[in-house]
Every structure is written in C-alpha cells, then in structure tokens.
Short mmCIF file of C-alpha atoms and ligand atoms in Angstrom, two decimals:
data_model
loop_
_atom_site.label_atom_id
_atom_site.label_comp_id
_atom_site.label_asym_id
_atom_site.label_seq_id
_atom_site.Cartn_x
_atom_site.Cartn_y
_atom_site.Cartn_z
CA MET A 1 -16.70 -4.28 31.55
CA PRO A 2 -20.35 -2.81 29.87
CA LEU A 3 -19.61 -1.21 26.49
CA THR A 4 -20.97 2.52 28.08
CA ALA A 5 -18.10 2.16 30.63
CA LYS A 6 -16.00 2.52 27.59
CA ARG A 7 -16.69 6.07 26.05
CA ALA A 8 -14.46 7.75 28.74
CA GLU A 9 -11.36 6.04 27.14
CA ALA A 10 -12.49 7.00 23.98
CA ILE A 11 -12.62 10.23 25.39
CA GLU A 12 -9.08 10.82 27.49
CA ARG A 13 -8.05 9.04 23.32
CA ASP A 14 -9.53 12.17 22.51
CA GLU A 15 -8.11 14.76 24.66
CA GLN A 16 -4.28 13.22 23.72
CA ASP A 17 -4.74 13.57 20.07
CA ARG A 18 -2.25 15.87 18.23
CA LEU A 19 -4.91 16.22 15.01
CA ALA A 20 -8.21 16.88 17.00
CA PRO A 21 -8.23 20.55 16.62
CA TYR A 22 -7.88 19.84 12.45
CA ARG A 23 -12.00 18.36 13.67
CA ASP A 24 -13.15 21.90 13.45
CA GLU A 25 -11.48 22.84 10.12
CA PHE A 26 -14.12 20.64 8.57
CA TYR A 27 -17.97 20.97 8.11
CA LEU A 28 -19.18 18.20 10.13
CA GLN A 29 -22.82 18.23 10.62
CA GLU A 30 -24.48 18.25 13.88
CA GLY A 31 -25.81 15.04 15.55
CA SER A 32 -24.05 12.84 12.64
CA ILE A 33 -20.70 10.45 12.21
CA TYR A 34 -19.49 10.78 8.60
CA MET A 35 -17.41 7.30 8.42
CA ASP A 36 -17.32 8.15 4.53
CA GLY A 37 -14.38 9.99 3.99
CA ASN A 38 -13.11 7.12 1.78
CA SER A 39 -15.79 7.09 -1.24
CA LEU A 40 -16.10 10.70 -0.34
CA GLY A 41 -13.68 13.29 1.87
CA LEU A 42 -16.23 15.82 3.96
CA LEU A 43 -16.09 19.77 3.12
CA SER A 44 -12.90 21.58 4.41
CA LYS A 45 -13.38 25.68 5.39
CA ARG A 46 -10.31 26.12 3.51
CA ALA A 47 -10.85 24.19 0.17
CA GLU A 48 -13.64 26.86 0.42
CA ALA A 49 -12.72 29.44 1.07
CA THR A 50 -9.68 28.90 -2.36
CA LEU A 51 -13.18 28.10 -4.06
CA LEU A 52 -14.24 31.27 -3.50
CA GLU A 53 -11.09 33.10 -3.93
CA SER A 54 -11.10 31.51 -7.29
CA LEU A 55 -14.33 32.41 -8.36
CA ALA A 56 -14.08 36.00 -6.95
CA ASP A 57 -10.74 35.49 -9.72
CA TRP A 58 -13.24 34.89 -12.37
CA ARG A 59 -15.85 37.47 -11.15
CA GLU A 60 -13.13 40.54 -11.04
CA LEU A 61 -10.43 39.76 -13.78
CA GLY A 62 -12.52 37.33 -16.18
CA ILE A 63 -9.54 35.83 -18.53
CA ASP A 64 -6.83 37.21 -16.70
CA GLY A 65 -7.44 35.01 -13.93
CA TRP A 66 -5.21 32.41 -15.83
CA MET A 67 -1.74 34.86 -15.36
CA LYS A 68 -3.54 37.67 -12.46
CA GLY A 69 -5.80 35.68 -9.73
CA ARG A 70 -4.63 34.87 -6.95
CA HIS A 71 -4.49 31.49 -7.66
CA PRO A 72 -2.82 31.29 -11.51
CA TRP A 73 -5.16 28.92 -13.48
CA PHE A 74 -1.69 28.43 -15.67
CA GLU A 75 0.25 27.25 -13.18
CA LEU A 76 -2.70 25.18 -10.62
CA SER A 77 -2.35 22.64 -11.31
CA GLU A 78 1.59 22.22 -11.05
CA LYS A 79 1.08 24.19 -7.83
CA LEU A 80 -1.26 21.22 -6.48
CA ALA A 81 0.64 18.90 -8.32
CA ALA A 82 3.86 19.76 -6.06
CA LEU A 83 1.33 19.56 -3.42
CA ASN A 84 -0.06 16.19 -3.76
CA ALA A 85 3.95 15.07 -4.38
CA PRO A 86 4.58 14.42 -1.09
CA LEU A 87 1.92 12.53 -0.31
CA VAL A 88 3.03 9.85 -3.04
CA GLY A 89 6.67 10.13 -2.82
CA GLY A 90 7.57 11.07 -5.99
CA SER A 91 9.27 14.52 -7.68
CA ALA A 92 6.99 17.51 -8.42
CA ASP A 93 7.88 16.45 -11.82
CA GLU A 94 7.18 13.29 -11.64
CA VAL A 95 3.10 14.36 -10.05
CA MET A 96 0.35 15.77 -11.78
CA VAL A 97 -2.94 17.00 -11.20
CA THR A 98 -4.79 16.20 -14.18
CA GLY A 99 -8.02 14.33 -15.38
CA SER A 100 -10.22 11.92 -13.33
CA THR A 101 -9.23 8.20 -12.34
CA THR A 102 -10.46 6.89 -14.98
CA VAL A 103 -9.43 8.95 -17.74
CA ASN A 104 -5.65 8.57 -16.12
CA LEU A 105 -5.52 5.41 -16.20
CA HIS A 106 -6.72 5.69 -20.17
CA GLN A 107 -3.84 8.20 -20.75
CA LEU A 108 -1.29 6.23 -18.85
CA VAL A 109 -2.06 3.00 -20.63
CA ALA A 110 -2.14 4.35 -23.93
CA THR A 111 0.90 5.54 -23.27
CA PHE A 112 2.40 2.81 -21.56
CA PHE A 113 1.01 -0.83 -23.12
CA ALA A 114 3.22 -2.01 -25.54
CA PRO A 115 2.38 -4.91 -26.76
CA SER A 116 4.63 -6.33 -28.96
CA GLY A 117 6.09 -10.21 -29.98
CA GLN A 118 4.61 -12.65 -27.53
CA ARG A 119 4.24 -10.29 -25.20
CA THR A 120 0.65 -8.58 -25.01
CA LYS A 121 -1.16 -9.29 -21.80
CA ILE A 122 -2.68 -7.35 -19.71
CA LEU A 123 -2.47 -8.02 -16.05
CA ALA A 124 -4.85 -7.11 -13.43
CA ASP A 125 -7.21 -8.80 -10.44
CA SER A 126 -10.43 -9.61 -9.95
CA LEU A 127 -10.82 -8.01 -7.08
CA THR A 128 -10.31 -4.71 -8.04
CA PHE A 129 -12.60 -1.88 -8.65
CA PRO A 130 -14.45 -2.17 -11.86
CA SER A 131 -14.28 1.22 -14.03
CA ASP A 132 -10.06 -0.17 -14.20
CA ILE A 133 -11.00 -3.30 -15.74
CA TYR A 134 -13.49 -1.53 -18.24
CA ALA A 135 -10.55 1.33 -18.67
CA LEU A 136 -8.59 -1.81 -19.20
CA GLN A 137 -10.42 -3.74 -21.53
CA SER A 138 -11.36 -0.81 -23.67
CA GLN A 139 -7.73 -0.16 -24.39
CA LEU A 140 -6.60 -3.64 -25.65
CA ARG A 141 -10.69 -3.12 -27.88
CA LEU A 142 -8.44 -0.38 -29.22
CA ARG A 143 -5.84 -2.46 -29.83
CA GLY A 144 -7.24 -4.86 -31.40
CA LEU A 145 -6.81 -7.21 -28.78
CA ASP A 146 -9.51 -9.42 -27.70
CA PRO A 147 -10.09 -9.03 -23.64
CA ALA A 148 -11.13 -12.41 -22.75
CA GLU A 149 -7.37 -13.43 -24.19
CA HIS A 150 -5.40 -10.32 -23.47
CA LEU A 151 -6.36 -8.30 -20.27
CA VAL A 152 -5.48 -11.99 -17.20
CA GLN A 153 -7.03 -10.92 -14.03
CA VAL A 154 -4.72 -13.17 -11.08
CA GLU A 155 -8.23 -14.65 -8.77
CA SER A 156 -8.79 -14.09 -4.59
CA ARG A 157 -8.33 -17.00 -2.76
CA ASP A 158 -10.76 -15.90 -0.56
CA GLY A 159 -12.45 -13.52 -2.19
CA ARG A 160 -11.26 -10.65 0.38
CA PHE A 161 -7.35 -10.62 -0.46
CA LEU A 162 -4.73 -10.46 -2.79
CA ASP A 163 -1.89 -12.87 -2.45
CA GLU A 164 1.25 -10.83 -4.06
CA ALA A 165 2.88 -14.85 -4.55
CA ASP A 166 -0.38 -15.58 -6.86
CA ILE A 167 0.68 -12.42 -8.19
CA ILE A 168 3.70 -12.77 -9.24
CA ALA A 169 3.53 -16.20 -10.36
CA ALA A 170 1.06 -14.16 -13.00
CA MET A 171 3.79 -12.07 -14.48
CA THR A 172 4.70 -14.82 -17.72
CA GLU A 173 6.98 -13.81 -20.31
CA GLU A 174 3.30 -12.91 -22.15
CA ILE A 175 2.69 -9.89 -19.87
CA ALA A 176 3.62 -6.51 -21.36
CA LEU A 177 1.59 -4.47 -18.43
CA ILE A 178 0.93 -4.66 -14.76
CA VAL A 179 -2.12 -2.73 -13.31
CA LEU A 180 -2.57 -3.14 -9.76
CA PRO A 181 -5.05 -0.58 -7.23
CA THR A 182 -2.54 -0.12 -3.79
CA VAL A 183 -5.63 -0.77 -1.48
CA LEU A 184 -8.56 -2.84 -2.13
CA TYR A 185 -11.57 -0.63 -2.10
CA ARG A 186 -14.14 -3.68 -0.50
CA SER A 187 -11.31 -5.26 2.28
CA GLY A 188 -8.88 -2.50 2.88
CA GLN A 189 -6.26 -4.76 1.86
CA ILE A 190 -2.92 -3.11 1.41
CA LEU A 191 -0.46 -4.28 -1.61
CA ASP A 192 3.46 -4.92 -1.48
CA MET A 193 3.79 -2.63 -4.23
CA GLU A 194 7.58 -2.52 -3.72
CA ARG A 195 7.64 -6.31 -4.42
CA LEU A 196 5.79 -6.26 -7.20
CA THR A 197 7.72 -3.39 -8.31
CA ARG A 198 10.49 -5.09 -8.16
CA GLU A 199 9.36 -8.29 -9.38
CA ALA A 200 7.39 -7.10 -12.49
CA HIS A 201 10.48 -5.36 -13.88
CA ALA A 202 13.00 -8.44 -12.89
CA ARG A 203 10.70 -10.17 -15.62
CA GLY A 204 10.40 -7.37 -17.78
CA ILE A 205 7.60 -5.38 -16.79
CA LEU A 206 5.86 -2.01 -16.26
CA ILE A 207 3.57 -1.33 -13.59
CA GLY A 208 1.60 0.83 -12.65
CA PHE A 209 -1.47 1.49 -9.15
CA ASP A 210 -4.27 2.79 -8.23
CA GLY A 211 -4.12 4.45 -5.45
CA CYS A 212 -7.53 5.53 -5.15
CA HIS A 213 -8.07 4.73 -1.37
CA SER A 214 -4.25 4.80 -0.81
CA VAL A 215 -3.39 8.70 -1.28
CA GLY A 216 -3.84 10.82 1.53
CA ALA A 217 -4.14 7.72 3.82
CA ILE A 218 -1.17 5.67 3.62
CA PRO A 219 2.15 6.87 2.95
CA HIS A 220 3.79 6.16 -0.90
CA ALA A 221 7.64 6.08 -2.01
CA PHE A 222 6.17 5.22 -5.97
CA HIS A 223 9.47 7.02 -7.25
CA ASP A 224 12.09 5.00 -3.89
CA TRP A 225 10.56 1.85 -5.53
CA GLY A 226 10.52 2.74 -9.33
CA VAL A 227 6.84 1.86 -9.76
CA ASP A 228 6.23 2.47 -13.44
CA PHE A 229 3.77 4.90 -13.34
CA ALA A 230 -0.10 5.48 -10.81
CA TYR A 231 -3.38 7.60 -10.79
CA TRP A 232 -5.58 8.50 -7.98
CA CYS A 233 -8.69 10.80 -7.77
CA ASN A 234 -8.81 13.78 -4.94
CA TYR A 235 -12.28 13.32 -3.58
CA LYS A 236 -11.32 10.29 -1.08
CA HIS A 237 -8.30 11.17 1.31
CA LEU A 238 -7.92 14.15 -0.06
CA ASN A 239 -11.46 16.15 0.71
CA GLY A 240 -11.28 17.84 -2.75
CA GLY A 241 -14.64 17.93 -3.53
CA PRO A 242 -16.91 15.76 -5.45
CA GLY A 243 -15.64 14.91 -9.12
CA THR A 244 -12.26 16.99 -8.65
CA VAL A 245 -9.58 16.40 -10.80
CA GLY A 246 -7.15 13.53 -10.25
CA GLY A 247 -3.98 12.88 -9.84
CA LEU A 248 -1.00 11.01 -11.72
CA PHE A 249 2.61 9.81 -11.03
CA VAL A 250 4.95 8.80 -13.65
CA HIS A 251 9.06 7.83 -12.77
CA GLU A 252 11.83 10.29 -14.15
CA ARG A 253 13.40 6.79 -16.34
CA HIS A 254 9.80 7.85 -19.15
CA PHE A 255 10.56 11.95 -19.25
CA GLY A 256 10.50 12.38 -22.64
CA THR A 257 8.10 9.07 -23.74
CA LEU A 258 5.30 10.60 -25.97
CA PRO A 259 1.56 10.92 -24.04
CA GLY A 260 -0.58 8.08 -25.11
CA LEU A 261 -3.44 11.35 -25.69
CA THR A 262 -1.84 14.64 -25.86
CA GLY A 263 -3.01 17.84 -25.98
CA TRP A 264 -1.93 21.55 -26.05
CA PHE A 265 -1.94 21.32 -22.18
CA GLY A 266 0.85 18.69 -21.92
CA SER A 267 2.79 21.50 -23.70
CA ARG A 268 6.54 22.79 -22.39
CA LYS A 269 4.10 25.91 -20.55
CA ASP A 270 6.79 28.72 -22.21
CA LYS A 271 6.15 26.88 -25.87
CA GLN A 272 2.18 26.41 -25.54
CA PHE A 273 0.85 29.64 -26.67
CA ASP A 274 3.19 29.66 -29.73
CA MET A 275 0.47 27.74 -31.59
CA ASP A 276 2.66 25.41 -32.54
CA HIS A 277 0.88 22.38 -34.75
CA THR A 278 4.20 21.02 -33.56
CA MET A 279 3.69 19.87 -30.16
CA THR A 280 6.73 20.43 -27.60
CA PRO A 281 5.40 18.26 -24.93
CA ALA A 282 6.39 19.02 -21.10
CA GLU A 283 9.67 17.39 -19.39
CA ASN A 284 7.87 16.04 -16.90
CA ALA A 285 4.58 14.54 -15.78
CA GLY A 286 2.98 17.97 -17.01
CA ALA A 287 3.35 16.27 -20.61
CA PHE A 288 0.66 13.87 -19.89
CA GLN A 289 -2.30 16.41 -19.14
CA ILE A 290 -4.84 16.56 -22.40
CA GLY A 291 -6.83 19.91 -22.29
CA THR A 292 -8.08 23.14 -20.35
CA PRO A 293 -7.53 22.32 -16.15
CA HIS A 294 -11.26 22.19 -14.59
CA VAL A 295 -9.83 25.37 -12.24
CA LEU A 296 -13.45 25.46 -10.84
CA SER A 297 -12.82 21.58 -9.55
CA LEU A 298 -8.78 22.16 -8.76
CA ALA A 299 -9.42 25.35 -6.62
CA PRO A 300 -11.23 23.07 -3.83
CA GLN A 301 -7.56 21.66 -3.29
CA ILE A 302 -5.32 23.87 -2.61
CA GLY A 303 -7.30 24.81 0.61
CA ALA A 304 -7.62 20.81 1.06
CA LEU A 305 -3.89 20.21 -0.08
CA GLU A 306 -2.16 22.52 2.71
CA LEU A 307 -3.76 21.20 5.32
CA PHE A 308 -2.14 17.89 4.79
CA ALA A 309 1.34 20.17 4.19
CA GLU A 310 0.60 20.98 7.83
CA VAL A 311 -0.07 17.71 9.02
CA GLY A 312 2.25 15.45 7.81
CA ILE A 313 1.26 12.11 5.71
CA ASP A 314 2.79 9.92 8.61
CA ALA A 315 0.75 11.85 11.28
CA VAL A 316 -2.00 10.79 9.43
CA ARG A 317 -1.55 7.73 8.77
CA THR A 318 -0.48 7.26 12.33
CA LYS A 319 -4.15 8.11 13.34
CA SER A 320 -5.54 6.40 10.96
CA LEU A 321 -4.34 3.46 12.44
CA ALA A 322 -5.62 4.16 16.06
CA LEU A 323 -8.39 4.74 15.15
CA THR A 324 -8.92 1.64 12.68
CA ASP A 325 -6.94 -1.06 15.19
CA TYR A 326 -9.60 1.01 18.11
CA MET A 327 -12.93 0.08 16.09
CA MET A 328 -11.48 -3.97 15.46
CA THR A 329 -11.14 -3.76 19.20
CA LEU A 330 -14.40 -3.12 20.20
CA VAL A 331 -16.03 -4.37 17.10
CA ASP A 332 -14.29 -7.87 18.71
CA GLN A 333 -15.58 -7.16 21.87
CA GLU A 334 -19.04 -5.81 21.57
CA LEU A 335 -20.14 -7.26 18.40
CA THR A 336 -18.87 -10.67 17.53
CA PRO A 337 -21.30 -12.05 19.05
CA TYR A 338 -23.95 -10.50 15.94
CA GLY A 339 -22.40 -12.45 13.29
CA PHE A 340 -20.08 -9.57 12.12
CA VAL A 341 -17.07 -10.21 10.66
CA ILE A 342 -13.68 -8.27 10.34
CA GLY A 343 -12.96 -8.31 6.85
CA ASN A 344 -10.08 -6.22 6.28
CA PRO A 345 -6.50 -7.38 7.27
CA ARG A 346 -5.86 -6.81 11.10
CA ASP A 347 -2.06 -5.75 10.64
CA ASP A 348 -0.77 -2.40 10.31
CA LYS A 349 1.45 -3.37 7.01
CA ARG A 350 -1.59 -4.75 5.37
CA ARG A 351 -4.49 -2.50 6.93
CA GLY A 352 -5.37 0.62 5.12
CA ALA A 353 -7.13 3.38 6.22
CA HIS A 354 -10.79 1.21 6.53
CA LEU A 355 -13.29 -1.20 8.21
CA SER A 356 -14.50 -4.10 6.42
CA LEU A 357 -17.35 -5.34 7.98
CA GLU A 358 -18.88 -8.69 6.73
CA HIS A 359 -22.71 -9.62 7.17
CA PRO A 360 -25.74 -11.18 5.58
CA GLU A 361 -28.03 -8.25 6.29
CA ALA A 362 -25.08 -5.72 5.96
CA ALA A 363 -27.60 -4.00 3.63
CA ARG A 364 -30.16 -3.04 6.01
CA ILE A 365 -27.45 -2.80 8.56
CA CYS A 366 -25.97 0.57 6.66
CA LYS A 367 -29.93 1.71 6.37
CA ALA A 368 -30.48 1.39 10.15
CA LEU A 369 -26.87 3.45 10.83
CA LYS A 370 -27.74 6.03 8.22
CA ALA A 371 -31.42 6.51 10.40
CA HIS A 372 -28.83 6.87 13.05
CA HIS A 373 -27.37 9.52 11.19
CA VAL A 374 -24.22 7.68 11.00
CA ILE A 375 -22.97 7.92 7.03
CA PRO A 376 -20.97 4.15 6.71
CA ASP A 377 -21.35 2.94 2.99
CA PHE A 378 -22.56 -0.44 1.23
CA ARG A 379 -20.68 -2.16 -0.87
CA ALA A 380 -22.35 -5.59 -2.19
CA PRO A 381 -22.97 -8.46 -1.65
CA ASN A 382 -22.34 -8.00 2.47
CA ILE A 383 -20.52 -5.28 3.23
CA VAL A 384 -20.17 -2.89 5.51
CA ARG A 385 -17.37 -0.03 5.39
CA LEU A 386 -16.37 2.37 7.93
CA ALA A 387 -13.84 4.49 7.29
CA PRO A 388 -13.09 6.96 10.44
CA VAL A 389 -10.68 9.67 9.14
CA ALA A 390 -7.86 10.65 10.83
CA LEU A 391 -8.53 14.74 9.66
CA TYR A 392 -11.96 15.10 11.28
CA ASN A 393 -12.97 11.44 12.70
CA LYS A 394 -12.57 10.74 17.09
CA PHE A 395 -11.98 7.56 19.29
CA GLU A 396 -15.52 9.08 20.24
CA ASP A 397 -17.19 8.66 16.57
CA VAL A 398 -15.92 5.10 16.85
CA TYR A 399 -17.26 3.89 20.45
CA GLU A 400 -20.93 5.48 19.29
CA VAL A 401 -20.81 3.88 15.70
CA VAL A 402 -19.86 0.95 17.59
CA SER A 403 -22.51 1.25 20.44
CA ILE A 404 -25.26 1.92 17.44
CA LEU A 405 -24.54 -0.99 15.95
CA LYS A 406 -25.09 -2.96 18.99
CA THR A 407 -28.36 -1.48 19.96
CA ILE A 408 -29.33 -2.07 15.99
CA MET A 409 -28.37 -5.50 16.55
CA ASP A 410 -29.91 -5.87 19.38
CA GLU A 411 -33.35 -4.38 18.73
CA LYS A 412 -32.60 -5.94 15.64
CA GLN A 413 -33.35 -2.35 13.87
CA TYR A 414 -32.50 -3.67 10.73
CA GLU A 415 -35.22 -5.92 10.27
CA GLN A 416 -36.90 -2.26 9.45
CA PHE A 417 -35.80 -2.64 6.01
CA LYS A 418 -35.03 -3.96 2.82
CA ASN A 419 -31.47 -5.74 2.67
CA GLU A 420 -30.76 -4.24 -0.89
CA ARG A 421 -28.84 -1.55 -1.87
CA GLU A 422 -29.74 2.14 -2.86
CA VAL A 423 -29.10 3.07 -6.51
CA VAL A 424 -25.28 5.07 -4.96
CA ALA A 425 -24.18 2.45 -2.69
C1 PLP B 501 -9.95 2.38 -6.57
C2 PLP B 501 -11.09 2.80 -7.49
N1 PLP B 501 -10.65 2.93 -8.47
C3 PLP B 501 -10.82 3.95 -8.93
C4 PLP B 501 -12.40 4.48 -9.25
C5 PLP B 501 -13.38 5.45 -10.39
O1 PLP B 501 -13.01 6.56 -10.59
P1 PLP B 501 -13.13 8.09 -10.76
O2 PLP B 501 -14.71 8.21 -10.99
O3 PLP B 501 -13.07 9.24 -10.74
O4 PLP B 501 -12.48 7.99 -12.84
C6 PLP B 501 -12.95 4.63 -7.84
C7 PLP B 501 -13.82 5.31 -7.37
O5 PLP B 501 -14.66 5.77 -8.21
C8 PLP B 501 -11.85 3.82 -6.83
O6 PLP B 501 -12.03 3.68 -6.23
N1 KYN B 502 -17.10 8.06 -7.22
C1 KYN B 502 -18.17 8.02 -7.06
C2 KYN B 502 -19.51 9.05 -7.40
C3 KYN B 502 -20.80 8.47 -6.74
C4 KYN B 502 -20.19 7.81 -5.39
C5 KYN B 502 -19.29 7.08 -5.09
C6 KYN B 502 -18.25 6.65 -5.40
C7 KYN B 502 -16.80 7.03 -5.18
O1 KYN B 502 -16.25 6.67 -5.49
C8 KYN B 502 -16.35 5.10 -4.85
C9 KYN B 502 -15.25 4.51 -4.23
N2 KYN B 502 -14.37 4.76 -5.59
C10 KYN B 502 -15.24 3.05 -3.37
O2 KYN B 502 -15.02 2.62 -3.20
O3 KYN B 502 -16.75 2.94 -3.10
#
C-alpha cells in the first residue's frame, strides 16, 4: 500500500480516540506538528488560566495571596503534591512539589547518602542525563570523596540500553546508594524499578530514581515498590511550563529523617511562623522543601495537573503506547530503506513515551523537519527523538511526520543543512 493510502487509517484511529477532545485544551500552532513534549510540554488553556489567576491574586491581594488567594500560595506546593501523587504511586504525604530536578537530587543525596565503613560509593549508570552525574560528583566531593573512585557507573553493552542484571551485579558491599533513571532520556528504555529496588534492598542499599522522562507518561508504584526516593521535572510530560517547579517522593518509612538541606519552608506548617531557631520539620515529604516556593512557576501546574486528574495516567499510557507503536510500524514500513534504526525498546513493557530514531545524518534531518514545521529534538551524535504526546498529538500527526521524513530522505532535503547541533538541541 502506498504511504498516502495510510492516512485514512490514521484519521479513523483519531475518530475512535477517547482522548482526542483534549487536543483542544492546548495551544497548538496552526500548520506545525509538535513532537517534543518530552523536552518541554505545551501550554494548556487551563495552565494559562491558573497562572493568570495567581497573577491576579498578586495584583489584588499582595501579601494576602498567601492565605486568601484563589489558589492560596501557602498551601500550593501541598495541593500540587496531592495532584502529582497518583502519577507516581505515592500518597500525598510522600510527594512534594518543590525545587528543580537537579536541586531535588542534591537534596535527596545530601539526605540519604550516608557513607560508612566500606560502603562509601554511589552507583549510577553511564547513559543517564549529565546533570545527575554532575550532582552526584559534587555530593561526593562535599564528603571529601573522590568521584573517580566513589562514583560507579554501570556500562551499557550497546550504547542504548542498560541490562538490569549488570546493574544488580554492580550492587556490591561498597555501594551505599543507587541513583538511576526510570526511563533513559535517549533510548527511552524503562528500567525495571521494582526489581532493582528489591535487589538493592536485599543488599542493604538505598535506591532512588530520576523520573523526568516517565512522570506524566507512564504509571508508577513508587510506594508499593518500596523505592526510597525519586525526583522529576514537571515541564516535560506534565506541561507545567519552562523551568516549572519539580517534584520529589520520599517513602514514608523515611519520614522523620532530617533533610540534608534544611530551610524554613520544610517546617511543619503550623510552626513555620513561630520563627523559632529550632526547626520543627514537617512530618512528611514537605520537610524536603527549602525556601519560599516559586509561586508563579507553580501556578500553571494547577491547571496542567487537573487534566491528568481528569484523564488518569492509565488512559494516557494506553494512548501513548498506541501512538509510539503506530509510529514504529510506519517507520519499519517506510523509513528503514533510508538507514533509520529504531533505537528504543519495541516491547510495551520496556518502551517509554518517545521514539529514538538513529541515523548518521540525524542533526540535519532534524533541521529539515523544522523547516517543515515539525518539532523533534536532536540528541548527539545520531538521534532524532520524537514524542507523540497522548493529550495533544493525533495519529494523523504520526502519519504526517513519517510522510515528511520520507520526503526529506527521498529528496535529500537534509543536504541543505549542516550536520551539526544547534545551541539548544
Ligand atoms: C533525566 C533528566 N534528569 C535531569 C534533568 C535536568 O533537570 P533540571 O534542569 O530541571 O534540573 C533532565 C532535563 O533537563 C532530564 O531529562
Ligand atoms: N531543561 C531543558 C532546558 C532547555 C532545553 C532542554 C531541556 C530539557 O529538559 C532536555 C531534556 N532533559 C532531555 O531529555 O533532553
């Protein structure tokens, strides 16, 4: 069947899609196809509305916005934590919306890395996002430990994926703490968090996860799996806005552990304004807050997270899997002759929410896509990352992107560009 004949099938799938109406909730640019929701999710009308309401509270109430705003700022982090909690499989008490991804990692490692005796090392992996590695290296340095010796990074066998057996083999009696991604940012592989947590705990090691590429895209059961801690950003799949406040999870068994980095917003809320120099930490994950919340950066999350509360993460995951499965089918049928290799797991249990298309000309193929108003992102040296998002992408978008890619390759349109990344790739 020629590719053009397949558009009808895509349209039919859109007609049957229960989530299709949610597309209208978002600001989509006419004539453009956005496939980068795994880097920065799009603005929804509800997120815009709650941001504007919070601005109005500031305009009209000044300081009284803390208690009397439409979304009172003093409880806003807690309110958003309750909306984040079902997405990560934690109780509202175990979750806090605070800080940023990297800052929360610092906070959690400062809290849970307790080198003692021969257990002085942190275990991570060689494919994770660089910021996590920089944070772990500096946490080791702060303890007077040389990262070259005390940060162990599990290698990948093929440069794409991690094998849980290799990670488990590296859980030696020298490891005090493990920090791993839930989903790898390049290949989109989901790690078996339940198994890794079980194995870590069997060896007396604490374990935490970076959920940037999974929260808002796949369900989690951090509490039931017994995960010690997790942290994530809310600007990708949760559409909270550029640089919006991040999230963290601390298992309830650790409540009462003094945070490594303390500040007055980690106080019990009824005690905070006692202004006592002896801190009374919150008895839940709220203790891991540090200073005043970035209210205007939290505000869009109220509307953004409402959408997830309405739809439910299981429905999001089901559609996301259908979209990426459909895209893989079309890539297999139409694009493999041009040298594309699917570098993400194919299995539903292992596949996150994006496709990782490998090609030696990836940087300039991305530029050619942008010239067609398709927004992907490029990850050096050879990955075109494409994330069809359940709440705002259509099956027809997937069809269209593959069809445009085919034209770009057929006509060698990518040759009009340099095969180099941009500043923000
Ligand atoms: C997996 C992962 N970890 C950490 C980060 C860094 O997060 P932030 O810049 O919000 O601290 C990102 C993306 O920026 C990421 O994708
Ligand atoms: N925070 C950003 C700021 C600017 C540009 C991209 C980002 C990303 O989040 C990239 C993402 N972490 C990635 O997985 O590549």
